[in-house]
Amino acid sequence: MAMVSTVFINPFSQEAKELVKASGDLDRIMEEDARLLNIIEYTRGQRLDDDSRIPGSLWEFAIKRIEWYLEKKGYQRYQPGYYRFLFNPQIAEFDVITFYVLAQAIGAKFNPNSRESRIFMESEAEIVKERLLRIESRERERVISKILREMLDSETPHWTQLEKLLENRRIKLTELILKDGEVILDKSATGRTQQVINAIREKIIPALIVQETQEYLYKVHEMAAKIEPHPILTRLAEKIRERISREFFIPKKTGARTIKASKLDFDAFPPCIKNTIKGVRAGNRNDAIVLLLTGFLSYARLYPSVFKDRKPHKVSDFDPTLNITLNEILPMIYEAADNCEPPLFQDDPQEKLNITAKLGFGLHETPSLENEGETKWYTPMSCEKIKIHLPVVCKPDSLCEKIQNPLTYYNRKRWQKKRKNEGGDKDIPRGNTRR
Amino acid sequence: MRGVIRIFQEATPEDRKKYYTREWKPEKIPAFIRENIHLREFGFDHTGQGPNDRYRFFRDEKLLKKFLRYRAPYAAYSSVALYDKPWKREGWISSELVFDVDAKDIPVRPCGCDNVCEECLDQAKEIVAMIIDTLRDDLGLQEIHVVYSGRGYHIRVLDPTILRLDSEVRGQILRYVMGGDVPRLLYTGLDGRMRSLDHFMAPLGYPRVFTERSRYIILHLSGDEKIEDITRQTMNKIMEYRDLIESDKWGEFKGVIGPRVYDRLIGSVAKLNLQLVDAKVTVDLKRILRLPSSLHSKVSMICTYVKDLESFDPLEDAVPDFVKEGS
Ligand code: SF4
Ligand SMILES: [Zn+2]
């Protein structure tokens, strides 16, 4: 396999900076570049059936770079075949110029703490991780060693050189191996120890690059306060903002049939959920709480229209302070866990971590924003799966026939109840037969 | 019996006066404080109710001396931080990195006494020695000073590399040095699969620190402690088999008590590890600490700079004259 240039991973290397300095001026980034197109065309596995998905200019490349991340996070529409070129090392030169164009556009127009900056940094971390992963392992080790020397002057830097990473929690001190003040990141160990160190090496590279990216954004932002940025950067920033907010756009409720998040309505819960809350016996207990109830309650409370909107989200998109999650949703889940026989956490305390993970916050005792995204927010189990894995809780009633998921049951039932209440003749008691 | 009778008893206002006029000398303040008295905030407790008299500032040691002789405070403190304007706590320059080991608050105390005694003071000393080893060997720090506080020890690090670190990074140092996180040693095996390694299988860096601290905790359990997530039965089992840990057979120990119980145990032990010190002190950049050379009136002992930890004996070296004379 060919040697991979570190420029492909590290936009802050001397080589990368020189490449960028030598590149053409910003006015030309919208021009079509035949060399770029050529590389994309010859990238293995690249889908070429839709011209609009292939960037012909640096401008388009910049947008695709962000789009890749947005779509990857929103796994439903993600079609990796259109983005293969991002992982072709031959693209390195174009990629690094694009990186700087993006960083300058975003840094000039948005605050370094803005959503746009955050997404740009996250996307950079993700690109770096994925690129590293795709390099064959011996070559990968060589590239990592080289980048460590580029960024830290050594493969055994003093731990205080990582101060900014620690300060921003991009890495924890307890994840590192220290000796005499040095962080051991080189290849001098043997066996499993070296494999553990290799894992640290792989983790620290994206952390370092994101840290540098953030500092670069700050620098650009400061500059932009003094010198008017190039108009093309302003335009690009605007375009990126548009693209990102499209991803986060939550349709406004229109008409009576839209599904809106609000306090949980116990009465509208389907039988399986009511049964789970009452408590489940040992055999089905863990799955009922961790897989069924956690997904159901969190989506029912925060994002009941998930199957209709089909847009993946994070819990914090609806509950930015996690107030609802910590004070409404989790207490209900924990209570149900306590109702089990024997109480769930008594013999399986680690299930707390699994619950946190299913909410999208990684394997931690409780959800916290800094860990969000380590895992995915699991959507509620379908009736089909419940019938297979948790038959004891599924006691279908007549509404169950019309739906395939307990969450849909909940939404329908709430809508029915609402219609009934708005129906006017509220005083007239209705029999159960009326539906 | 080394005058033990009057130690650990409260000093009277007369004792205090005696101490500050006859015994106390500015030379007893360690050099790292003496040379920048004018940059530190001082605080005093005059009544025994806590250091309510704060934001004190002394241009030089003569003024401090005057104040101490005249007021003979119940307790005296100075900041771990240096400031341009210490009287306002403004213009922060730097802060020492501090670890506070209080014998009374050690979570595992076989002595079981209700204040402090020779045994738990010794324990505190052992813990201090472990912490210093890690600060030196792992973090590569120098300029580490130890002060006997009256009921335990303060470790005060003045290594230039740490003086300006923020609270977050200090918190991370704390977790490293104390063994506050269960190590997660993930790696990709040769077959490309993710695997994990137990902390005791990696005797280097942080995993080793964690193993050492955990070992300390487990070997000092009395068996009566209530530990989160650990049942009575499990506790009995731990006590029965902890010899295995003493002889470093962690794998065997894990096998005997069961891997799931083991995971729960070390999760709880990690929390206890952190309680070997007062975590709040380490992350607080503006903390005031008992002034070395001052009198700890509650127990009638002198807060003393420790020149040599190994030979230091608080019941010998931190006892004021008025106690020695009185016994
Ligand atoms: S059909 Fe669906 S909603 Fe009804 S009980 Fe079964 S799983 Fe629950
Ligand atoms: Zn004791």
Short mmCIF file of N, CA and C in Angstrom, two decimals, chain A residues 158-160 163 165-169 171-174 176-182 192-193 195-197 199 202 346-350 363-364, chain B residues 136-141 161-162 164-166 168-169 172-173 175-176 181 184-190 197 201 204-207 229 260 264:
data_model
loop_
_atom_site.label_atom_id
_atom_site.label_comp_id
_atom_site.label_asym_id
_atom_site.label_seq_id
_atom_site.Cartn_x
_atom_site.Cartn_y
_atom_site.Cartn_z
N HIS A 158 5.74 15.84 27.34
CA HIS A 158 5.44 16.08 28.75
C HIS A 158 3.92 16.26 28.88
N TRP A 159 3.35 15.74 29.96
CA TRP A 159 1.88 15.76 30.05
C TRP A 159 1.31 17.17 30.06
N THR A 160 2.11 18.15 30.51
CA THR A 160 1.57 19.51 30.53
C THR A 160 1.41 20.08 29.10
N GLU A 163 -2.16 20.18 28.22
CA GLU A 163 -3.01 20.94 29.15
C GLU A 163 -4.36 21.32 28.53
N LEU A 165 -6.01 19.99 26.07
CA LEU A 165 -6.86 18.81 25.86
C LEU A 165 -7.53 18.40 27.16
N LEU A 166 -6.77 18.47 28.23
CA LEU A 166 -7.31 18.08 29.54
C LEU A 166 -8.34 19.10 29.99
N GLU A 167 -8.00 20.36 29.80
CA GLU A 167 -8.88 21.43 30.21
C GLU A 167 -10.24 21.32 29.51
N ASN A 168 -10.21 20.97 28.25
CA ASN A 168 -11.46 20.84 27.48
C ASN A 168 -12.02 19.43 27.50
N ARG A 169 -11.47 18.60 28.32
CA ARG A 169 -11.91 17.22 28.46
C ARG A 169 -11.93 16.45 27.15
N ILE A 171 -9.57 14.60 26.42
CA ILE A 171 -9.00 13.35 26.88
C ILE A 171 -8.84 13.46 28.39
N LYS A 172 -8.85 12.33 29.08
CA LYS A 172 -8.68 12.37 30.53
C LYS A 172 -7.26 11.95 30.88
N LEU A 173 -6.75 12.56 31.93
CA LEU A 173 -5.40 12.20 32.37
C LEU A 173 -5.34 10.71 32.72
N THR A 174 -6.43 10.19 33.29
CA THR A 174 -6.42 8.79 33.70
C THR A 174 -6.52 7.82 32.51
N LEU A 176 -4.30 8.10 30.20
CA LEU A 176 -2.94 8.12 29.68
C LEU A 176 -2.00 7.31 30.55
N ILE A 177 -0.89 6.96 29.97
CA ILE A 177 0.15 6.26 30.72
C ILE A 177 1.30 7.25 30.90
N LEU A 178 1.59 7.61 32.16
CA LEU A 178 2.64 8.59 32.42
C LEU A 178 3.84 7.93 33.07
N LYS A 179 5.00 8.46 32.73
CA LYS A 179 6.20 8.01 33.41
C LYS A 179 7.17 9.17 33.45
N ASP A 180 7.63 9.55 34.64
CA ASP A 180 8.54 10.68 34.81
C ASP A 180 8.04 11.94 34.11
N GLY A 181 6.76 12.15 34.14
CA GLY A 181 6.21 13.35 33.53
C GLY A 181 5.92 13.23 32.04
N GLU A 182 6.34 12.11 31.46
CA GLU A 182 6.11 11.95 30.02
C GLU A 182 4.90 11.07 29.75
N ARG A 192 0.60 -6.81 24.88
CA ARG A 192 -0.68 -6.15 25.13
C ARG A 192 -0.51 -4.72 25.57
N THR A 193 0.57 -4.45 26.33
CA THR A 193 0.81 -3.08 26.77
C THR A 193 0.89 -2.16 25.56
N GLN A 195 -0.43 -2.64 22.72
CA GLN A 195 -1.75 -2.53 22.10
C GLN A 195 -2.62 -1.51 22.83
N VAL A 196 -2.48 -1.49 24.15
CA VAL A 196 -3.21 -0.48 24.92
C VAL A 196 -2.72 0.91 24.53
N ILE A 197 -1.40 1.06 24.41
CA ILE A 197 -0.83 2.35 24.03
C ILE A 197 -1.28 2.73 22.61
N ALA A 199 -4.08 2.08 21.27
CA ALA A 199 -5.45 2.59 21.36
C ALA A 199 -5.42 4.05 21.82
N GLU A 202 -4.39 6.28 18.92
CA GLU A 202 -5.48 6.51 17.98
C GLU A 202 -6.49 7.51 18.51
N GLN A 346 -30.58 -3.85 42.10
CA GLN A 346 -29.98 -4.55 43.22
C GLN A 346 -29.01 -5.61 42.74
N ASP A 347 -29.43 -6.41 41.74
CA ASP A 347 -28.40 -7.34 41.29
C ASP A 347 -27.70 -6.95 40.00
N ASP A 348 -28.23 -5.97 39.28
CA ASP A 348 -27.51 -5.54 38.08
C ASP A 348 -27.32 -4.04 38.04
N PRO A 349 -26.49 -3.50 38.93
CA PRO A 349 -26.36 -2.03 38.96
C PRO A 349 -25.83 -1.46 37.65
N GLN A 350 -25.13 -2.30 36.88
CA GLN A 350 -24.57 -1.76 35.64
C GLN A 350 -25.65 -1.45 34.61
N LEU A 363 -21.77 4.87 28.10
CA LEU A 363 -21.88 4.00 29.27
C LEU A 363 -21.46 4.76 30.51
N HIS A 364 -22.38 5.54 31.05
CA HIS A 364 -22.08 6.29 32.26
C HIS A 364 -23.24 6.15 33.24
N ARG B 136 5.88 12.33 41.84
CA ARG B 136 7.25 12.33 41.33
C ARG B 136 7.40 11.40 40.14
N ASP B 137 7.04 10.13 40.35
CA ASP B 137 7.36 9.11 39.35
C ASP B 137 6.50 9.19 38.11
N ASP B 138 5.23 9.50 38.27
CA ASP B 138 4.36 9.55 37.09
C ASP B 138 4.31 10.94 36.50
N LEU B 139 3.96 11.94 37.32
CA LEU B 139 3.80 13.29 36.78
C LEU B 139 5.12 14.04 36.69
N GLY B 140 6.17 13.46 37.25
CA GLY B 140 7.49 14.09 37.13
C GLY B 140 7.59 15.42 37.86
N LEU B 141 6.85 15.59 38.94
CA LEU B 141 6.85 16.88 39.63
C LEU B 141 7.92 16.96 40.71
N THR B 161 5.52 23.93 36.68
CA THR B 161 4.63 23.48 35.59
C THR B 161 3.16 23.43 36.00
N ILE B 162 2.87 23.41 37.29
CA ILE B 162 1.46 23.25 37.67
C ILE B 162 0.83 24.51 38.27
N ARG B 164 -0.09 27.33 37.29
CA ARG B 164 -1.16 28.09 36.63
C ARG B 164 -2.25 27.21 36.01
N LEU B 165 -2.27 25.95 36.38
CA LEU B 165 -3.31 25.06 35.84
C LEU B 165 -4.67 25.43 36.43
N ASP B 166 -5.71 25.25 35.61
CA ASP B 166 -7.03 25.58 36.12
C ASP B 166 -7.60 24.42 36.93
N GLU B 168 -10.17 22.45 36.45
CA GLU B 168 -10.50 21.22 35.72
C GLU B 168 -9.28 20.30 35.63
N VAL B 169 -8.15 20.86 35.25
CA VAL B 169 -6.95 20.03 35.10
C VAL B 169 -6.50 19.51 36.47
N GLN B 172 -8.37 16.56 37.29
CA GLN B 172 -7.88 15.38 36.57
C GLN B 172 -6.62 14.81 37.21
N ILE B 173 -5.76 15.72 37.69
CA ILE B 173 -4.56 15.25 38.41
C ILE B 173 -4.99 14.48 39.65
N ARG B 175 -7.71 12.82 40.19
CA ARG B 175 -8.23 11.50 39.87
C ARG B 175 -7.10 10.55 39.50
N TYR B 176 -6.10 11.06 38.85
CA TYR B 176 -4.96 10.21 38.48
C TYR B 176 -4.20 9.78 39.74
N ASP B 181 -10.67 6.91 38.90
CA ASP B 181 -11.42 6.32 37.78
C ASP B 181 -11.01 4.87 37.62
N ARG B 184 -10.10 2.06 31.96
CA ARG B 184 -10.73 1.33 30.86
C ARG B 184 -9.67 1.07 29.82
N LEU B 185 -9.17 -0.13 29.83
CA LEU B 185 -8.06 -0.44 28.95
C LEU B 185 -8.57 -1.23 27.75
N LEU B 186 -8.99 -0.47 26.75
CA LEU B 186 -9.50 -1.12 25.55
C LEU B 186 -8.39 -1.18 24.51
N TYR B 187 -8.36 -2.25 23.79
CA TYR B 187 -7.40 -2.32 22.70
C TYR B 187 -7.94 -3.24 21.62
N THR B 188 -7.38 -3.09 20.43
CA THR B 188 -7.78 -3.97 19.34
C THR B 188 -6.79 -5.11 19.30
N GLY B 189 -7.32 -6.30 19.42
CA GLY B 189 -6.46 -7.48 19.39
C GLY B 189 -5.91 -7.72 18.00
N LEU B 190 -5.01 -8.68 17.90
CA LEU B 190 -4.40 -8.97 16.60
C LEU B 190 -5.45 -9.46 15.60
N LEU B 197 -8.68 -4.98 29.07
CA LEU B 197 -7.66 -5.55 29.95
C LEU B 197 -7.98 -5.09 31.36
N MET B 201 -3.64 -6.14 35.13
CA MET B 201 -2.84 -6.77 34.09
C MET B 201 -1.87 -5.76 33.44
N LEU B 204 1.58 -0.44 34.90
CA LEU B 204 2.33 0.77 34.58
C LEU B 204 1.37 1.95 34.51
N GLY B 205 1.92 3.14 34.68
CA GLY B 205 1.13 4.36 34.55
C GLY B 205 -0.10 4.34 35.43
N TYR B 206 -1.17 4.91 34.91
CA TYR B 206 -2.37 5.04 35.72
C TYR B 206 -2.92 3.70 36.23
N PRO B 207 -2.99 2.67 35.39
CA PRO B 207 -3.54 1.42 35.93
C PRO B 207 -2.78 0.94 37.18
N ASP B 229 -23.17 -0.57 46.94
CA ASP B 229 -23.27 -1.71 46.02
C ASP B 229 -22.67 -3.01 46.55
N ARG B 260 -18.55 -10.25 38.12
CA ARG B 260 -19.53 -9.16 38.19
C ARG B 260 -19.44 -8.44 39.53
N ARG B 264 -18.26 -4.45 40.38
CA ARG B 264 -18.99 -3.58 41.28
C ARG B 264 -18.07 -3.10 42.40
#
